[in-house]
Coordinates of C-alpha atoms and ligand atoms in Angstrom, one line a residue:
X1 CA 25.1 -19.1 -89.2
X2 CA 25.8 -17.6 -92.5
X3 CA 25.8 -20.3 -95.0
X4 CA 27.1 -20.3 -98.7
X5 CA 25.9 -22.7 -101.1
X6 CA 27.9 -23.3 -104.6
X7 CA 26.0 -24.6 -107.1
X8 CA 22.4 -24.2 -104.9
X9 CA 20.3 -23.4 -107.9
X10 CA 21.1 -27.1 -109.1
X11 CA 19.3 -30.4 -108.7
X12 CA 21.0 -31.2 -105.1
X13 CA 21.9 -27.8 -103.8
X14 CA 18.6 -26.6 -104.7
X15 CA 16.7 -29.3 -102.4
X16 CA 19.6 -28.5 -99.7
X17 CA 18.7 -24.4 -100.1
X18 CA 15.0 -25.1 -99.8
X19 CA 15.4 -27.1 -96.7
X20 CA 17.7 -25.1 -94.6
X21 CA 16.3 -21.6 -95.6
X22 CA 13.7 -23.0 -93.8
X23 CA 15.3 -23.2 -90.3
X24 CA 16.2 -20.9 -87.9
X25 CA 19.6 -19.8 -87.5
X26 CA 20.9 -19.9 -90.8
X27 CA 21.3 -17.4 -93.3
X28 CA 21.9 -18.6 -96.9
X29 CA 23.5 -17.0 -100.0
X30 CA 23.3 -19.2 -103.2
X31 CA 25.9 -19.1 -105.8
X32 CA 25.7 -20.2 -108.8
X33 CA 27.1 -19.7 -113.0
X34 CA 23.5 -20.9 -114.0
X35 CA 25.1 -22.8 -116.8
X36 CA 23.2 -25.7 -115.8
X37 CA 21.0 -24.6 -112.5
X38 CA 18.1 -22.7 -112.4
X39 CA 17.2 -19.4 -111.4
X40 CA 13.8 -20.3 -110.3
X41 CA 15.1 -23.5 -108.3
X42 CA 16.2 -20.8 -105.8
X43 CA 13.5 -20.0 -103.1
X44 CA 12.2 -16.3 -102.7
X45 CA 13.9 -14.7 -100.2
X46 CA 17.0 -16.6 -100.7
X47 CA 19.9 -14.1 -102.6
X48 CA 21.4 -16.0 -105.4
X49 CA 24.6 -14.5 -106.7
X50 CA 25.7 -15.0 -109.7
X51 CA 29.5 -16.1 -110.4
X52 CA 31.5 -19.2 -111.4
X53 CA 33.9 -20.8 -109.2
X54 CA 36.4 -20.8 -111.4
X55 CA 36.7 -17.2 -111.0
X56 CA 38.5 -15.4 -108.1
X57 CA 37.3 -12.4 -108.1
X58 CA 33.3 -13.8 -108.3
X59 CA 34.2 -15.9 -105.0
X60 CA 35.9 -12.8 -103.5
X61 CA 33.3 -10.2 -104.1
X62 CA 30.7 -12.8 -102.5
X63 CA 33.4 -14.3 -99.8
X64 CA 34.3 -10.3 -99.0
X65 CA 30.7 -8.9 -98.6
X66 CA 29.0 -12.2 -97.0
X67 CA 31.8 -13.7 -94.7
X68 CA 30.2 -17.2 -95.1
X69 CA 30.8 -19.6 -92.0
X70 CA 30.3 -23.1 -93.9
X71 CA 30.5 -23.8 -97.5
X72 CA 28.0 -26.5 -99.3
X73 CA 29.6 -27.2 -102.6
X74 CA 27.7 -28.7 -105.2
X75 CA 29.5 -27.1 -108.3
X76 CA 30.2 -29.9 -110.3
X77 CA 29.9 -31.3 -114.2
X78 CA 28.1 -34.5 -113.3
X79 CA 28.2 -36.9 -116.1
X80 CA 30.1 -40.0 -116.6
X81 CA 30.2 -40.4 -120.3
X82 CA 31.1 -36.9 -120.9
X83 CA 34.2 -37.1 -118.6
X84 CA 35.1 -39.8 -120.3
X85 CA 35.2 -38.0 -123.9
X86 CA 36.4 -34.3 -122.2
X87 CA 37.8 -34.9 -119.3
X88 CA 40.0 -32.0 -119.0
X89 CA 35.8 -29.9 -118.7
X90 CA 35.8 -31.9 -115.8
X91 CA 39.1 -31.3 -114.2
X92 CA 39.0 -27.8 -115.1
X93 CA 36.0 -27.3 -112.8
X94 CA 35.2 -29.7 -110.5
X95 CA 39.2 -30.0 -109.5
X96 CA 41.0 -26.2 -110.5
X97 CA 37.6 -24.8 -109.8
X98 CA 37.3 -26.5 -106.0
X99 CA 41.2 -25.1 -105.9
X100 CA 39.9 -21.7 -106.2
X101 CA 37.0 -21.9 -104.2
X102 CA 39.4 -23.3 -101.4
X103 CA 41.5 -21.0 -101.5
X104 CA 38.6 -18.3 -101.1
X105 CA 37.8 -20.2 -98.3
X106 CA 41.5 -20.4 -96.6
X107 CA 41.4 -16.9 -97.3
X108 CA 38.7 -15.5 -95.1
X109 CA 38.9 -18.1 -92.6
X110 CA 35.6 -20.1 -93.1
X111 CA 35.3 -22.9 -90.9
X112 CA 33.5 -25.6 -92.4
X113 CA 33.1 -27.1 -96.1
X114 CA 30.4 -30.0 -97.0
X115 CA 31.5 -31.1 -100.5
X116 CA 29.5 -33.3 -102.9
X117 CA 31.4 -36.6 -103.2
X118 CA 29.7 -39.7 -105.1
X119 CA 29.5 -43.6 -105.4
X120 CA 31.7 -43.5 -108.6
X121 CA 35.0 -42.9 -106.2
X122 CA 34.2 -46.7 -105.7
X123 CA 34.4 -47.8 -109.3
X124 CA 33.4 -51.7 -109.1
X125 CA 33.4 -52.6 -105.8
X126 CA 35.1 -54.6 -103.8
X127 CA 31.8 -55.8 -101.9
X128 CA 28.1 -54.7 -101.2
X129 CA 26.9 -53.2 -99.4
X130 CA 30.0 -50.6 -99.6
X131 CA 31.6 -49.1 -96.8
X132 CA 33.0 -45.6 -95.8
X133 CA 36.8 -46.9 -96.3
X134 CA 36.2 -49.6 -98.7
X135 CA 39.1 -48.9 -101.8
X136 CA 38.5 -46.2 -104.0
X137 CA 39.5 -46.9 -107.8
X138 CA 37.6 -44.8 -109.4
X139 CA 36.5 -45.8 -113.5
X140 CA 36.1 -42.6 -114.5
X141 CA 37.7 -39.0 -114.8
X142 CA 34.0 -37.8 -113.1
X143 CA 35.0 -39.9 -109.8
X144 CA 38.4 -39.1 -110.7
X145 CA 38.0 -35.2 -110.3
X146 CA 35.5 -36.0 -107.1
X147 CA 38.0 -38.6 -105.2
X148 CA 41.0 -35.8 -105.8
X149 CA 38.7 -33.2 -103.8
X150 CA 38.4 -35.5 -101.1
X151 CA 42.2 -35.9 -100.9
X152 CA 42.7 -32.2 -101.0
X153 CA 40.0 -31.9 -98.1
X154 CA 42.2 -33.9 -96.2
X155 CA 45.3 -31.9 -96.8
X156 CA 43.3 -28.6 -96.1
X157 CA 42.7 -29.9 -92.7
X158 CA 46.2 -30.8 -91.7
X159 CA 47.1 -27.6 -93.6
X160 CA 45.0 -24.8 -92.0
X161 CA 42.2 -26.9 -89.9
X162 CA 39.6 -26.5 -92.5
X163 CA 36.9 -28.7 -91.2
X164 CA 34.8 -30.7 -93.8
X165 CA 32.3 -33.6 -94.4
X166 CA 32.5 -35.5 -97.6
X167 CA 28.9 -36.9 -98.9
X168 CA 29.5 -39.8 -101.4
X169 CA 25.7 -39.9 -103.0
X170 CA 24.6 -43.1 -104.7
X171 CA 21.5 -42.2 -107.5
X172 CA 19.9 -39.0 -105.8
X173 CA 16.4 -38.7 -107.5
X174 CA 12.7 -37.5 -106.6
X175 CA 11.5 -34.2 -105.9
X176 CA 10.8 -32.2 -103.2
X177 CA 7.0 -33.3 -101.8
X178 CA 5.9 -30.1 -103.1
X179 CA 6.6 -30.1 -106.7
X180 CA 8.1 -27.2 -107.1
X181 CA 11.6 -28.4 -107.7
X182 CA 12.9 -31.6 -108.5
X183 CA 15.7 -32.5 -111.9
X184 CA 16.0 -30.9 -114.7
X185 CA 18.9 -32.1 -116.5
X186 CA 19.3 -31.0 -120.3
X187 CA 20.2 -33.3 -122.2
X188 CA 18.3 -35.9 -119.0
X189 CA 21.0 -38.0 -118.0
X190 CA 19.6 -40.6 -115.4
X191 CA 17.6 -43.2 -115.4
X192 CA 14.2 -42.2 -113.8
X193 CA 13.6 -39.1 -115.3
X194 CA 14.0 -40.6 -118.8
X195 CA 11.9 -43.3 -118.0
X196 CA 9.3 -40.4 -116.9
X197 CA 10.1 -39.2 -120.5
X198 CA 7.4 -41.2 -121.9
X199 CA 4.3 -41.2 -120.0
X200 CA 5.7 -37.0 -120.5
X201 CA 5.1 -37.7 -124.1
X202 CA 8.9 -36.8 -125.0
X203 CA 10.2 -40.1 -125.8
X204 CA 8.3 -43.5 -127.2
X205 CA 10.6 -45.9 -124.9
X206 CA 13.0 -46.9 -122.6
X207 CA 16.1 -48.4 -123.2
X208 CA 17.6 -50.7 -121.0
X209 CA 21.0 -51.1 -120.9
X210 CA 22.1 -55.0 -120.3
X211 CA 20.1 -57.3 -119.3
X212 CA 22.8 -59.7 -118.7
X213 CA 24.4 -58.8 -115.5
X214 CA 24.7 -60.9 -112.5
X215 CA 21.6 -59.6 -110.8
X216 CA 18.5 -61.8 -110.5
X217 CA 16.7 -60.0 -113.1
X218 CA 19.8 -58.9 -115.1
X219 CA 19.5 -55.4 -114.8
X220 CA 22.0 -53.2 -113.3
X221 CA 21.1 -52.5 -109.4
X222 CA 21.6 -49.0 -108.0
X223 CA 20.6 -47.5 -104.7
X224 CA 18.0 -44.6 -105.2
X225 CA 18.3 -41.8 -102.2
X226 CA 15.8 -39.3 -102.5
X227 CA 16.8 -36.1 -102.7
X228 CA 15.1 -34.0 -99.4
X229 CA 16.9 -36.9 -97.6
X230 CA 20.3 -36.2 -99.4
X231 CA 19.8 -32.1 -98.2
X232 CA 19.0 -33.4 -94.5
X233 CA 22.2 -35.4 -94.5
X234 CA 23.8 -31.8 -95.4
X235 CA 22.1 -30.1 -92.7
X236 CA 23.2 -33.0 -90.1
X237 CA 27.0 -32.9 -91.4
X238 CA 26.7 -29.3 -90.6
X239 CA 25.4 -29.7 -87.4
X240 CA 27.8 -32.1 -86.7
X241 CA 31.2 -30.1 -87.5
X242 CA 30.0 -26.9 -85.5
X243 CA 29.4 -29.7 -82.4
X244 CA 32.9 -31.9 -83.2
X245 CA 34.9 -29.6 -85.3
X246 CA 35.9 -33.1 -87.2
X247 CA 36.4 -34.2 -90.5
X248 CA 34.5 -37.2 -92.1
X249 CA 32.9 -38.8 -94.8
X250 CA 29.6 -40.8 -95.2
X251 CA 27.9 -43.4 -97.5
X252 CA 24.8 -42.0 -98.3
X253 CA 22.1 -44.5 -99.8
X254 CA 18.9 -45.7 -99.3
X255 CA 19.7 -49.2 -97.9
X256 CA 18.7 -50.9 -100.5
X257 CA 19.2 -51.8 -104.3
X258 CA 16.4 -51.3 -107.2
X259 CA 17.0 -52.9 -110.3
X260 CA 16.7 -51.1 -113.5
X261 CA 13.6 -53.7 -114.3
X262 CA 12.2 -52.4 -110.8
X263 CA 12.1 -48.6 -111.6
X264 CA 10.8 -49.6 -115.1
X265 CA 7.7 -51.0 -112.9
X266 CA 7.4 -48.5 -110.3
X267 CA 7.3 -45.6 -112.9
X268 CA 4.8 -48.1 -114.7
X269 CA 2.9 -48.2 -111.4
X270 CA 2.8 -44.5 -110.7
X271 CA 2.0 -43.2 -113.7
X272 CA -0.4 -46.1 -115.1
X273 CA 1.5 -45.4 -118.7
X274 CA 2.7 -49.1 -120.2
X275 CA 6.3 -47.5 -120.7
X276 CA 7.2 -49.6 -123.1
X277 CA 11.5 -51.2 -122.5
X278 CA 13.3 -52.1 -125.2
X279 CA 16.7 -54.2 -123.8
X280 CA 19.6 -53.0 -125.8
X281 CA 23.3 -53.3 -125.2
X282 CA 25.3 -52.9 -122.1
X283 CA 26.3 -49.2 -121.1
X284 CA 30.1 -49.6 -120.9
X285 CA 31.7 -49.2 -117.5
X286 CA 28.5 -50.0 -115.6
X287 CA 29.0 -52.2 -112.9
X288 CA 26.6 -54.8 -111.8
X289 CA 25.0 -53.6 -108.3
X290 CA 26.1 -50.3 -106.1
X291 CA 24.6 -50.6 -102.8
X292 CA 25.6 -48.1 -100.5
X293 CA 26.4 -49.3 -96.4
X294 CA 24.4 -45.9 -94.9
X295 CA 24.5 -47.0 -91.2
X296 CA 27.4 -44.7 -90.5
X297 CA 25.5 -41.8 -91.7
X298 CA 22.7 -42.9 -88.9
X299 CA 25.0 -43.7 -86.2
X300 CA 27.2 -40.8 -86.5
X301 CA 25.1 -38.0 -88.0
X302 CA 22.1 -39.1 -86.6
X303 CA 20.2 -38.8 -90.2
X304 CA 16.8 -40.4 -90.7
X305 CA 15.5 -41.1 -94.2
X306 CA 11.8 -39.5 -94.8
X307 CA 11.9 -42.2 -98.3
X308 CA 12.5 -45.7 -98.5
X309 CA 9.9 -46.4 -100.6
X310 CA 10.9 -46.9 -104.5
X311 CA 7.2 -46.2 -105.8
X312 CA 6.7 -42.9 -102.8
X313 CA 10.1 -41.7 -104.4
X314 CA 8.8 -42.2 -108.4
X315 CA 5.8 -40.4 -107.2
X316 CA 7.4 -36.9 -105.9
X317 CA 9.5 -37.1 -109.2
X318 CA 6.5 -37.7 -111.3
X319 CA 4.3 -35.2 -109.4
X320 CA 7.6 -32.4 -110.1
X321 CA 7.3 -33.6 -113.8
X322 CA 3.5 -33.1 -114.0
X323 CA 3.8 -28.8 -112.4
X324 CA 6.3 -28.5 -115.0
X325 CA 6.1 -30.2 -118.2
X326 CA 8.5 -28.1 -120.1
X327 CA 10.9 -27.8 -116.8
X328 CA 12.1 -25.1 -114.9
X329 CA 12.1 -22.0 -116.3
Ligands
LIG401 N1 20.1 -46.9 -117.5 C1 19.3 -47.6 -118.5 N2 18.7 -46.8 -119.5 C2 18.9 -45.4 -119.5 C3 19.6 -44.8 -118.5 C4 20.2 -45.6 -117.5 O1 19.2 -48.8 -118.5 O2 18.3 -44.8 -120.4 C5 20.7 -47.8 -116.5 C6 22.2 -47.6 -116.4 O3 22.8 -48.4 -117.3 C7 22.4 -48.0 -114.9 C8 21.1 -47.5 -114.2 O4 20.2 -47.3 -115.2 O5 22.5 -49.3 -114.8 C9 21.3 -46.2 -113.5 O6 21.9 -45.2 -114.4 P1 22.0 -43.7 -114.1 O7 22.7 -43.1 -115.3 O8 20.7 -43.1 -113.7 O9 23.0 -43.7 -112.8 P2 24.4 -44.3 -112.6 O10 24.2 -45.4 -111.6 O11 25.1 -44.7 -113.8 O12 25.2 -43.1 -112.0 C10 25.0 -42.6 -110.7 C11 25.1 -41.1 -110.6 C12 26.5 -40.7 -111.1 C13 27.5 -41.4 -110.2 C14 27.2 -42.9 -110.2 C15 28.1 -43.6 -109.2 O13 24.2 -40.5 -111.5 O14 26.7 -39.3 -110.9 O15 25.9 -43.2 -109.9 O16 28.5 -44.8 -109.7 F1 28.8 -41.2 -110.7

């Protein structure tokens, strides 16, 4: 199956790409504007072509020449605090730019789509663990942009029977086992690779935001997936549209909550570094614990986490850190 990945040279789509290319059956094309993936993320062998999806006639020249089958799209501006301060970047392209990749993909027929959703459609939940069809208030124009992609999925398959699986991701992190890939974010964004910043030498401390939540250490809780299991959940949604040609969307977590405290420790653990934590101010719009409820995922896609282990996850991140001090270039 021909297989077109947007945004496969990123953090997510390049774990997804390494995976797949892997398997028989599939043939993958990356695409990718490179304005914040890497090149090198993108195995040998695998074409990467560049274009933006914001751009017709990039997605036709690839759409035209490749004839993809199924669509992974990871294209997205990711972070929270800078949708809050330019939110039109991230409606531009995560929303207009999802329009026009759609329409590439109503265009020459492809059959199935497997978008990037998160946990932020949630905002602060109604109850944890959260559930596939608990409400979605998002409390940000990043979920904002994400839960109106979702909604236009659904209208796509009433439309014109596009068939697509929406992955919400809590906190994807870790590396693949091998080191060669893992995140890359400039400026780093999330929380264990800049807590890896200082055994890396690049920063003195952490800072913890809040230590007065109601958690029973007082740190924010979050649910770590690692990332090789977030590209086998892809893989599986795949498999399981070409088998139901249905639409549906999953949870996808580890099962349970760390707290910032905890990942402080386990990166303290793994790397033997003191990591000294300085507790500063809350980080407004955080809310106390998102746990994801994953069991649907298991049940109905038949996905197996390889991770569950906080310290096993800090590890492959640390070991991706230690190949490439100075990142992916
Ligand atoms: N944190 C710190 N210090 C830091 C960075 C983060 O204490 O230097 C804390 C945050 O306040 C939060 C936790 O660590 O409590 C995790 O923060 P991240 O920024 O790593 O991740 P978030 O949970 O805020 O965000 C993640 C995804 C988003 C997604 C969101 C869904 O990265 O893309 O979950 O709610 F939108």
């Amino acid at each position: 199956m021909k297989v077109l990945v947007c945004g496969g040279a990123g953090y997510i789509g390049s774990h997804l790409v390494r995976e797949i290319s892997k398997l028989p059956g599939y043939e993958v094309v990356v695409f990718d504007n490179l304005a914040k993936g890497h090149a090198a993320a993108v195995p040998a062998g695998v074409k990467l072509e560049r274009g933006d999806i914001r751009n017709k006639d990039d997605l036709e020249r690839v759409f035209a020449s490749f004839k993809p089958e199924a669509v992974f799209h990871f294209a997205a501006w990711i972070e929270v605090g800078e949708s809050c301060s330019d939110p039109l970047k991230y409606y531009e392209n995560n929303v207009c730019g999802t329009v026009t990749l759609l329409q590439a993909v109503q265009r020459h027929g492809t059959k199935y789509f497997i978008f990037s959703s998160t946990a932020a459609l949630f905002g602060t939940p109604d109850r944890i663990p959260i559930h596939e069809f608990d409400t979605t208030v998002p409390k940000n124009p990043y979920g904002d942009t994400k839960l109106a992609v979702e909604v236009m999925l659904k209208a796509c398959d009433d439309a014109f029977g596009l068939k697509s699986v929406c992955l919400r991701y809590f906190n994807a992190c870790g590396a693949d086992a091998s080191g060669e890939i893992g995140e890359d974010h400039e400026p780093e964004s999330h929380i264990i690779p800049i807590v890896l910043q200082v055994p890396r030498g690049k920063r003195e401390k952490v800072f913890i935001f809040g230590n007065d939540y109601n958690t029973p250490d007082g740190t924010c809780i979050r649910d770590y997936v690692h990332v090789t299991d977030l590209a086998s959940a892809h893989i599986k949604s795949l498999e399981y549209l070409v088998k139901h040609n249905k639409s549906d969307k999953f949870n996808l977590g580890s099962g349970k909550g760390f707290s910032v405290k905890e990942i402080v420790e386990a990166a303290r653990r793994v790397t033997g570094h003191p990591i000294p934590a300085e507790v500063k101010d809350r980080r407004p719009g955080d809310p106390d614990t998102l746990v994801a409820a994953s069991q649907r995922a298991e049940e109905i896609l038949g996905w197996k986490r390889q991770y569950t282990d906080i310290e096993a996850i800090v590890q492959t991140a640390w070991n991706f850190h230690q190949k490439h001090p100075n990142g992916l270039h």
